[in-house]
Coordinates of C-alpha atoms in Angstrom, one line a residue:
M1 CA -3.6 52.4 38.2
S2 CA -0.5 52.3 36.0
S3 CA 1.8 52.9 38.9
R4 CA 0.1 50.0 40.7
I5 CA 0.8 47.7 37.8
V6 CA 4.4 48.6 37.5
G7 CA 4.8 48.1 41.2
T8 CA 3.3 44.7 41.0
L9 CA 5.5 43.7 38.0
R10 CA 8.7 44.9 40.0
S11 CA 7.5 42.8 43.0
L12 CA 7.1 39.7 40.8
I13 CA 10.5 40.3 39.1
A14 CA 12.2 40.8 42.5
R15 CA 10.7 37.5 43.7
K16 CA 10.9 35.3 40.6
G17 CA 13.8 36.9 38.7
V18 CA 14.2 38.9 35.5
L19 CA 13.4 35.8 33.2
F20 CA 9.9 35.7 34.7
P21 CA 8.4 38.2 32.1
I22 CA 10.5 36.7 29.3
N23 CA 9.0 33.3 30.1
H24 CA 5.5 34.8 29.8
L25 CA 6.5 36.8 26.5
V26 CA 7.3 33.5 24.9
L27 CA 4.6 31.3 26.5
G28 CA 1.8 33.9 26.2
P29 CA 1.8 34.5 22.6
L30 CA 2.2 30.8 21.9
A31 CA -0.9 30.0 24.0
I32 CA -2.9 32.7 22.3
W33 CA -1.9 31.4 18.8
L34 CA -2.8 27.7 19.7
L35 CA -6.2 28.9 21.1
L36 CA -6.9 30.8 17.9
Q37 CA -6.0 27.8 15.8
L38 CA -8.2 25.5 17.8
A39 CA -11.2 27.9 17.8
L40 CA -10.9 28.6 14.1
L41 CA -10.2 25.1 12.8
E42 CA -9.7 26.6 9.4
G43 CA -7.9 24.6 6.7
V44 CA -6.6 21.2 6.3
S45 CA -3.4 21.5 8.3
N46 CA -5.4 22.6 11.4
K47 CA -7.7 19.7 11.3
R48 CA -5.1 17.2 10.9
N49 CA -3.0 18.6 13.8
L50 CA -5.8 19.2 16.2
T51 CA -4.4 16.5 18.7
V52 CA -0.8 18.1 18.4
R53 CA -2.2 21.5 19.1
L54 CA -4.3 20.4 22.1
L55 CA -1.3 18.7 23.6
A56 CA 0.9 21.7 23.0
L57 CA -1.6 24.0 24.6
G58 CA -1.7 21.8 27.7
C59 CA 2.1 21.8 27.9
V60 CA 2.2 25.7 27.5
A61 CA -0.4 26.0 30.2
I62 CA 1.7 23.7 32.7
F63 CA 4.8 25.7 32.0
G64 CA 2.8 29.0 32.5
Y65 CA 1.6 27.8 35.7
L66 CA 5.1 26.6 36.9
S67 CA 6.4 30.1 36.1
L68 CA 3.8 31.5 38.5
V69 CA 4.6 29.2 41.3
L70 CA 8.2 28.8 41.0
G71 CA 10.9 31.2 42.4
R72 CA 13.8 32.8 40.8
R73 CA 15.8 29.6 40.2
G74 CA 12.8 27.9 38.8
N75 CA 11.9 30.7 36.4
A76 CA 15.7 30.8 35.2
R77 CA 15.5 27.2 34.2
L78 CA 12.0 27.1 32.8
L79 CA 12.8 28.1 29.2
P80 CA 15.6 25.5 29.0
C81 CA 13.2 22.8 30.1
F82 CA 10.5 24.0 27.8
A83 CA 13.1 23.8 24.9
A84 CA 14.1 20.3 26.0
T85 CA 10.4 19.3 26.1
C86 CA 10.0 20.6 22.5
I87 CA 13.1 18.5 21.4
V88 CA 11.5 15.5 22.9
A89 CA 8.2 16.3 21.2
E90 CA 10.1 16.7 17.8
L91 CA 11.7 13.3 18.3
L92 CA 8.5 11.6 19.2
M93 CA 6.7 13.1 16.1
R94 CA 9.5 12.0 13.9
A95 CA 9.5 8.5 15.3
T96 CA 5.8 8.0 15.2
G97 CA 4.6 10.2 12.3
S98 CA 2.2 13.1 12.4
F99 CA -1.0 12.9 14.3
G100 CA -4.2 12.8 12.2
M101 CA -2.8 12.5 8.7
G102 CA -5.5 13.1 6.2
L103 CA -7.1 10.2 4.4
D104 CA -6.2 11.8 0.9
L105 CA -2.5 11.4 1.5
D106 CA -2.8 7.7 1.9
W107 CA -4.4 7.4 -1.4
R108 CA -1.4 8.6 -3.6
Y109 CA 1.9 6.9 -4.2
P110 CA 4.4 8.8 -6.3
R111 CA 4.7 7.6 -9.9
P112 CA 6.5 9.1 -13.1
Y113 CA 4.7 11.0 -15.8
F114 CA 1.1 10.6 -14.3
M115 CA 2.2 11.9 -10.9
F116 CA 0.7 9.3 -8.6
S117 CA -1.3 6.0 -8.4
S118 CA -2.8 4.4 -5.4
P119 CA -0.5 2.6 -3.1
P120 CA 0.9 -0.6 -4.5
N121 CA -0.4 -3.6 -2.6
G122 CA -2.1 -1.1 -0.4
R123 CA -5.5 -1.3 1.4
I124 CA -7.6 1.8 2.1
T125 CA -11.0 2.0 4.0
V126 CA -13.3 4.4 2.2
P127 CA -15.5 6.8 4.3
P128 CA -18.8 5.4 5.6
A129 CA -20.8 7.9 3.5
Q130 CA -19.8 6.0 0.4
T131 CA -20.8 2.6 1.3
G132 CA -21.9 2.2 4.9
G133 CA -21.0 -0.9 6.9
G134 CA -18.1 -1.7 8.9
D135 CA -14.3 -1.3 8.2
A136 CA -14.3 -4.7 6.6
D137 CA -17.1 -3.9 4.3
R138 CA -15.5 -0.6 3.2
Q139 CA -12.0 -1.9 2.4
I140 CA -10.4 -1.4 -1.1
R141 CA -7.4 -3.4 -2.0
F142 CA -4.9 -2.5 -4.8
N143 CA -2.6 -4.7 -6.8
S144 CA 1.1 -4.4 -7.0
D145 CA 0.9 -1.8 -9.6
G146 CA -1.3 0.4 -7.5
F147 CA -4.6 -0.1 -9.2
R148 CA -7.9 -1.6 -8.0
I149 CA -7.7 -4.8 -10.0
D150 CA -7.7 -8.4 -8.8
G151 CA -4.3 -9.7 -9.8
E152 CA -2.3 -8.4 -12.6
V153 CA -3.1 -7.5 -16.3
L154 CA -1.7 -10.6 -18.2
L155 CA 0.4 -10.4 -21.4
P156 CA -0.3 -11.7 -23.8
K157 CA -4.0 -11.0 -23.6
P158 CA -6.1 -14.3 -23.1
A159 CA -7.6 -15.4 -26.4
G160 CA -11.2 -14.1 -26.9
E161 CA -10.9 -11.5 -24.1
I162 CA -12.5 -8.1 -24.8
R163 CA -10.1 -6.0 -22.7
I164 CA -11.7 -2.9 -21.4
F165 CA -9.8 -0.2 -19.3
V166 CA -11.7 2.4 -17.3
L167 CA -10.1 5.7 -16.3
G168 CA -11.2 8.3 -13.9
G169 CA -10.8 9.6 -10.4
S170 CA -12.2 8.4 -7.1
T171 CA -15.7 7.9 -8.4
V172 CA -14.2 5.1 -10.5
V173 CA -12.3 3.7 -7.6
F174 CA -15.1 3.7 -5.1
G175 CA -17.6 0.9 -4.6
T176 CA -17.4 -2.1 -2.4
P177 CA -17.0 -4.9 -3.1
L178 CA -15.2 -4.4 -6.5
A179 CA -18.4 -5.5 -8.3
N180 CA -20.1 -2.4 -6.9
S181 CA -17.5 0.0 -8.4
I182 CA -18.5 1.5 -11.7
P183 CA -16.0 -0.7 -13.7
G184 CA -17.1 -3.8 -11.9
A185 CA -20.9 -3.1 -12.6
I186 CA -20.1 -2.4 -16.3
E187 CA -18.5 -5.7 -16.7
T188 CA -21.6 -7.4 -15.1
A189 CA -24.0 -5.4 -17.3
L190 CA -21.9 -6.1 -20.5
R191 CA -21.8 -9.9 -19.8
A192 CA -25.5 -10.0 -19.2
G193 CA -26.2 -8.0 -22.3
G194 CA -24.4 -10.4 -24.6
L195 CA -20.8 -9.6 -24.3
P196 CA -19.6 -12.6 -22.1
Q197 CA -15.9 -12.2 -23.1
A198 CA -15.8 -8.6 -21.6
R199 CA -13.2 -8.1 -18.9
V200 CA -13.3 -4.7 -17.3
Y201 CA -10.2 -3.3 -15.4
N202 CA -10.3 -0.5 -12.9
F203 CA -7.6 2.1 -13.6
G204 CA -9.3 4.9 -11.5
V205 CA -7.0 6.9 -9.4
A206 CA -8.3 9.3 -6.6
S207 CA -8.2 12.9 -7.7
F208 CA -7.0 12.2 -11.4
L209 CA -7.7 14.9 -13.9
S210 CA -8.0 13.9 -17.6
G211 CA -4.4 15.0 -18.3
Q212 CA -3.2 12.5 -15.9
E213 CA -5.4 9.9 -17.5
L214 CA -3.9 10.8 -20.8
A215 CA -0.4 10.4 -19.3
L216 CA -1.4 7.0 -17.8
L217 CA -2.7 5.8 -21.2
V218 CA 0.4 6.8 -23.1
H219 CA 3.1 5.7 -20.6
H220 CA 1.5 2.7 -19.2
L221 CA -1.8 1.2 -20.6
A222 CA -1.3 1.3 -24.2
D223 CA 1.2 -1.5 -24.0
L224 CA -1.4 -3.6 -22.3
E225 CA -3.5 -4.2 -25.4
P226 CA -6.9 -2.7 -24.4
D227 CA -9.8 -3.2 -26.8
L228 CA -11.7 -0.3 -25.5
V229 CA -10.6 2.6 -23.2
I230 CA -13.4 4.3 -21.2
A231 CA -12.9 7.8 -19.6
Y232 CA -15.6 8.4 -17.0
D233 CA -14.4 11.9 -15.9
G234 CA -14.8 15.7 -16.3
G235 CA -15.8 16.5 -12.7
N236 CA -12.3 16.8 -11.3
D237 CA -11.1 18.9 -14.4
L238 CA -13.9 21.4 -13.6
F239 CA -14.2 21.7 -9.9
S240 CA -10.6 20.9 -8.6
P241 CA -9.2 24.3 -10.0
W242 CA -11.7 26.2 -7.9
L243 CA -10.3 24.7 -4.7
Y244 CA -6.8 23.6 -5.5
D245 CA -4.2 24.5 -8.2
P246 CA -6.1 26.9 -10.5
R247 CA -4.1 26.5 -13.5
P248 CA -6.0 24.9 -16.5
G249 CA -4.5 21.5 -17.4
Y250 CA -2.3 21.1 -14.4
P251 CA -2.5 17.9 -12.3
F252 CA -4.4 17.8 -9.1
N253 CA -2.9 20.3 -6.5
F254 CA 0.3 20.6 -8.3
I255 CA 1.2 23.7 -6.3
A256 CA 1.7 21.5 -3.4
W257 CA 4.2 19.2 -5.2
E258 CA 6.0 22.5 -6.3
E259 CA 6.1 23.7 -2.8
A260 CA 7.7 20.4 -1.5
I261 CA 10.3 20.4 -4.2
N262 CA 11.1 24.1 -3.5
K263 CA 11.7 23.5 0.2
L264 CA 13.9 20.4 -0.3
S265 CA 16.3 22.4 -2.4
N266 CA 19.6 23.5 -0.8
T267 CA 21.3 25.3 -3.8
G268 CA 21.2 28.5 -5.6
N269 CA 18.5 31.1 -4.6
R270 CA 16.7 28.6 -2.5
S271 CA 19.5 27.9 0.0
K272 CA 18.4 27.0 3.5
S273 CA 17.6 29.8 6.0
I274 CA 16.5 30.2 9.6
G275 CA 12.9 30.3 8.3
N276 CA 13.4 26.8 6.8
L277 CA 13.2 25.5 10.4
T278 CA 9.5 25.8 10.2
Q279 CA 9.6 23.6 7.2
D280 CA 12.1 20.9 8.4
S281 CA 10.6 20.5 12.0
A282 CA 7.7 18.1 12.3
L283 CA 6.7 20.0 15.5
L284 CA 6.7 23.5 14.2
Q285 CA 5.0 22.3 11.0
A286 CA 2.1 20.9 13.1
L287 CA 1.9 24.0 15.5
V288 CA 2.4 26.8 12.8
G289 CA 1.1 25.2 9.7
T290 CA 3.8 27.0 7.6
T291 CA 3.4 24.7 4.5
E292 CA -0.1 25.6 4.3
W293 CA 0.6 29.2 4.7
N294 CA 3.1 29.1 1.9
I295 CA 0.7 27.1 -0.4
R296 CA -2.1 29.6 0.3
T297 CA 0.2 32.6 -0.5
G298 CA 1.2 30.9 -3.7
L299 CA -2.4 30.0 -4.5
D300 CA -3.5 33.6 -4.2
G301 CA -0.7 34.6 -6.6
L302 CA -1.7 31.9 -9.2
R303 CA -5.3 32.8 -9.0
R304 CA -4.5 36.4 -9.9
N305 CA -2.2 35.3 -12.7
V306 CA -4.8 32.9 -14.4
G307 CA -7.7 35.2 -14.0
F308 CA -9.5 33.1 -11.4
E309 CA -13.3 32.8 -11.9
S310 CA -13.3 34.8 -15.0
E311 CA -15.1 33.7 -18.1
Q312 CA -11.7 33.2 -19.9
W313 CA -10.4 31.1 -17.1
R314 CA -13.6 28.9 -17.1
R315 CA -13.4 28.4 -20.9
A316 CA -9.6 27.4 -20.5
L317 CA -10.6 24.7 -18.0
V318 CA -13.2 23.2 -20.3
H319 CA -10.8 23.5 -23.3
S320 CA -8.1 21.6 -21.4
Y321 CA -10.6 18.8 -20.6
A322 CA -11.8 18.7 -24.3
H323 CA -8.2 18.7 -25.6
N324 CA -7.2 15.7 -23.3
I325 CA -10.3 13.7 -24.4
A326 CA -9.4 14.2 -28.0
A327 CA -5.8 13.4 -27.4
M328 CA -6.9 10.1 -25.7
C329 CA -9.0 9.3 -28.7
R330 CA -5.9 9.7 -30.9
V331 CA -3.7 7.7 -28.7
A332 CA -6.2 4.9 -28.4
R333 CA -6.8 4.7 -32.0
A334 CA -3.2 4.6 -32.8
N335 CA -2.8 1.6 -30.4
G336 CA -5.7 -0.2 -32.0
A337 CA -8.2 0.5 -29.3
L338 CA -11.5 2.1 -29.2
L339 CA -12.3 5.1 -26.9
A340 CA -15.6 6.1 -25.2
A341 CA -15.6 9.2 -23.0
F342 CA -18.4 9.8 -20.5
F343 CA -18.8 13.3 -18.9
Q344 CA -19.8 12.5 -15.4
P345 CA -22.5 14.1 -13.3
M346 CA -22.0 16.3 -10.2
L347 CA -24.1 17.7 -7.3
P348 CA -23.9 21.2 -8.6
Y349 CA -25.5 20.3 -11.9
S350 CA -28.7 19.4 -9.9
T351 CA -31.7 21.7 -10.8
M352 CA -32.8 22.3 -7.1
L353 CA -30.2 22.4 -4.3
D354 CA -31.0 23.2 -0.7
P355 CA -28.6 25.4 1.4
R356 CA -26.7 22.4 2.7
Q357 CA -26.2 21.0 -0.8
V358 CA -25.0 24.4 -2.1
K359 CA -22.4 24.5 0.7
M360 CA -21.3 21.0 -0.2
S361 CA -20.8 22.1 -3.7
G362 CA -18.5 25.1 -2.8
G363 CA -21.0 27.9 -2.3
A364 CA -23.4 29.6 -4.7
E365 CA -20.7 31.3 -6.7
M366 CA -18.9 28.1 -7.4
V367 CA -22.2 26.3 -8.3
A368 CA -22.9 29.0 -10.9
G369 CA -19.5 28.7 -12.4
L370 CA -19.6 25.0 -12.6
R371 CA -23.0 25.1 -14.3
E372 CA -21.6 27.5 -16.8
E373 CA -18.6 25.2 -17.5
R374 CA -20.8 22.2 -17.8
G375 CA -22.8 24.1 -20.5
L376 CA -19.5 24.7 -22.6
V377 CA -18.2 21.1 -22.5
P378 CA -20.4 19.6 -25.6
A379 CA -19.3 22.3 -27.9
A380 CA -15.7 22.1 -26.7
I381 CA -15.7 18.4 -27.3
A382 CA -17.2 18.7 -30.7
A383 CA -14.6 21.3 -31.7
Q384 CA -11.8 19.0 -30.6
M385 CA -13.1 15.6 -31.5
N386 CA -15.5 15.1 -34.4
S387 CA -18.6 13.0 -33.4
A388 CA -18.0 11.0 -36.6
T389 CA -14.4 10.1 -35.5
P390 CA -14.2 6.3 -36.2
G391 CA -13.6 4.3 -33.0
C392 CA -14.3 7.2 -30.6
R393 CA -17.4 8.5 -28.9
F394 CA -18.4 11.0 -26.3
D395 CA -21.6 10.8 -24.2
D396 CA -22.8 13.6 -21.7
L397 CA -24.1 12.0 -18.6
S398 CA -24.0 15.2 -16.6
D399 CA -27.7 15.4 -16.3
F400 CA -28.1 11.8 -15.1
F401 CA -28.9 12.7 -11.3
E402 CA -30.1 16.2 -12.2
D403 CA -33.4 15.7 -10.3
A404 CA -31.9 13.6 -7.6
P405 CA -29.4 15.6 -5.7
A406 CA -29.8 13.5 -2.6
T407 CA -27.8 10.8 -4.7
F408 CA -24.7 12.5 -3.9
V409 CA -22.7 12.2 -0.6
D410 CA -20.6 15.4 -1.5
I411 CA -19.9 17.5 -4.5
I412 CA -19.1 14.5 -6.7
H413 CA -19.3 11.1 -5.0
I414 CA -22.3 8.7 -5.2
G415 CA -23.0 5.4 -3.5
D416 CA -23.1 1.8 -4.7
E417 CA -26.6 1.8 -5.9
A418 CA -25.9 4.9 -8.0
N419 CA -22.9 3.3 -9.2
Q420 CA -25.0 0.6 -10.6
L421 CA -27.4 2.9 -12.5
I422 CA -24.4 4.7 -14.1
A423 CA -22.8 1.4 -15.1
R424 CA -26.0 0.1 -16.6
R425 CA -26.4 3.3 -18.7
V426 CA -22.6 3.2 -19.9
A427 CA -23.1 -0.6 -20.8
R428 CA -26.4 0.1 -22.7
D429 CA -24.6 2.7 -24.8
L430 CA -21.5 0.4 -25.4
L431 CA -23.7 -2.6 -26.3
A432 CA -25.5 -0.4 -28.9
W433 CA -22.1 0.8 -30.4
D434 CA -21.4 -0.9 -33.7
A435 CA -17.7 -0.4 -33.4
L436 CA -17.6 -2.5 -30.2
R437 CA -20.0 -5.1 -31.5
S438 CA -17.8 -5.6 -34.5
R439 CA -14.8 -6.1 -32.4
A440 CA -16.6 -8.5 -30.1
G441 CA -17.8 -10.5 -33.1
A442 CA -14.3 -10.8 -34.5
R443 CA -13.2 -12.3 -31.3
R444 CA -15.6 -15.2 -31.1

């Protein structure tokens, strides 16, 4: 049997040349790799580059077929033609951009200190699960500063205005039209409840953690003369480290930013190497997914270093959140503003979850961990920020949809109707707050 195979190979090489097996040693493994990537569809990079990998597999199949039907001269020219095709593909990808870029990348525009905002003067269409309707119904617009605010924040502040800033992540941003976002609905409820001079501004940024909100408050918002700062958050602080950068207190997915900076370096111990071709090439990035590999490798190391999933790690996440809320209180009070923090609900906090909802929440182990973290939050806040602190308050809304898990479209997001319920609860608490009532009375 083996002698027959050897004889067949010799015959093929005699007819098609010595480069025939080399061609297939190059094309064969590449075809197997692409098939595996398409079959597994694991990871963000794979899903974003599905189109590129399908086209690449088709190209490899064509060249493999040509190798079988061409003679010696054709096989001798096959790899140079394949290399030329790859160069053309590289140029096309650089000219047109990557196929299937993830929606989340469109939401982030680099900013100093707080990492990123939404794109200045940008427009984003939110997923149908959040609002339903057509593209026009789901479109969110941002002002020149990269926040979901109609126009700009005026200075000096208009006389009589009670200026309220709402900080948070995508749960604050979402809702269409703007009146159906949590900040928009809070404004409506406050005005209907006897605070007609209230103007609520949406400073939510997708994926923001409380530390980024603190940096935004210090470096940007404090100068805009808020009367009240609302932090509607806690969800990203507790669940993001389970999936992305696990280091307590680090901004959202900071490891990805570190990886990008490392690969841009061309000095010292990080000088460019042959291996960096997979980082510099748009085509190889799409086919091989090297950036995602590096991030995964680094993520495993970081998880080991921080004791991922341990009790100490979970407590550190909660402590970081509580510390940032207390720091926001101090910053707000130092700048003459009130602070109201609301610990937001999430799907894992629901009492009864079906298998699909458990999967949406990251799996049974993550659900148990998040529930444990939730239980630690009130005591951690109390230790950092005394409930009697003048001008600051904290309210735990984590049980708001505890008996209604169907309210959530994923681990943390809710729809427009649920936004209205949350906003009315927040407004009710604020309207009963003597500190805000006193400030509003002084402005009349």
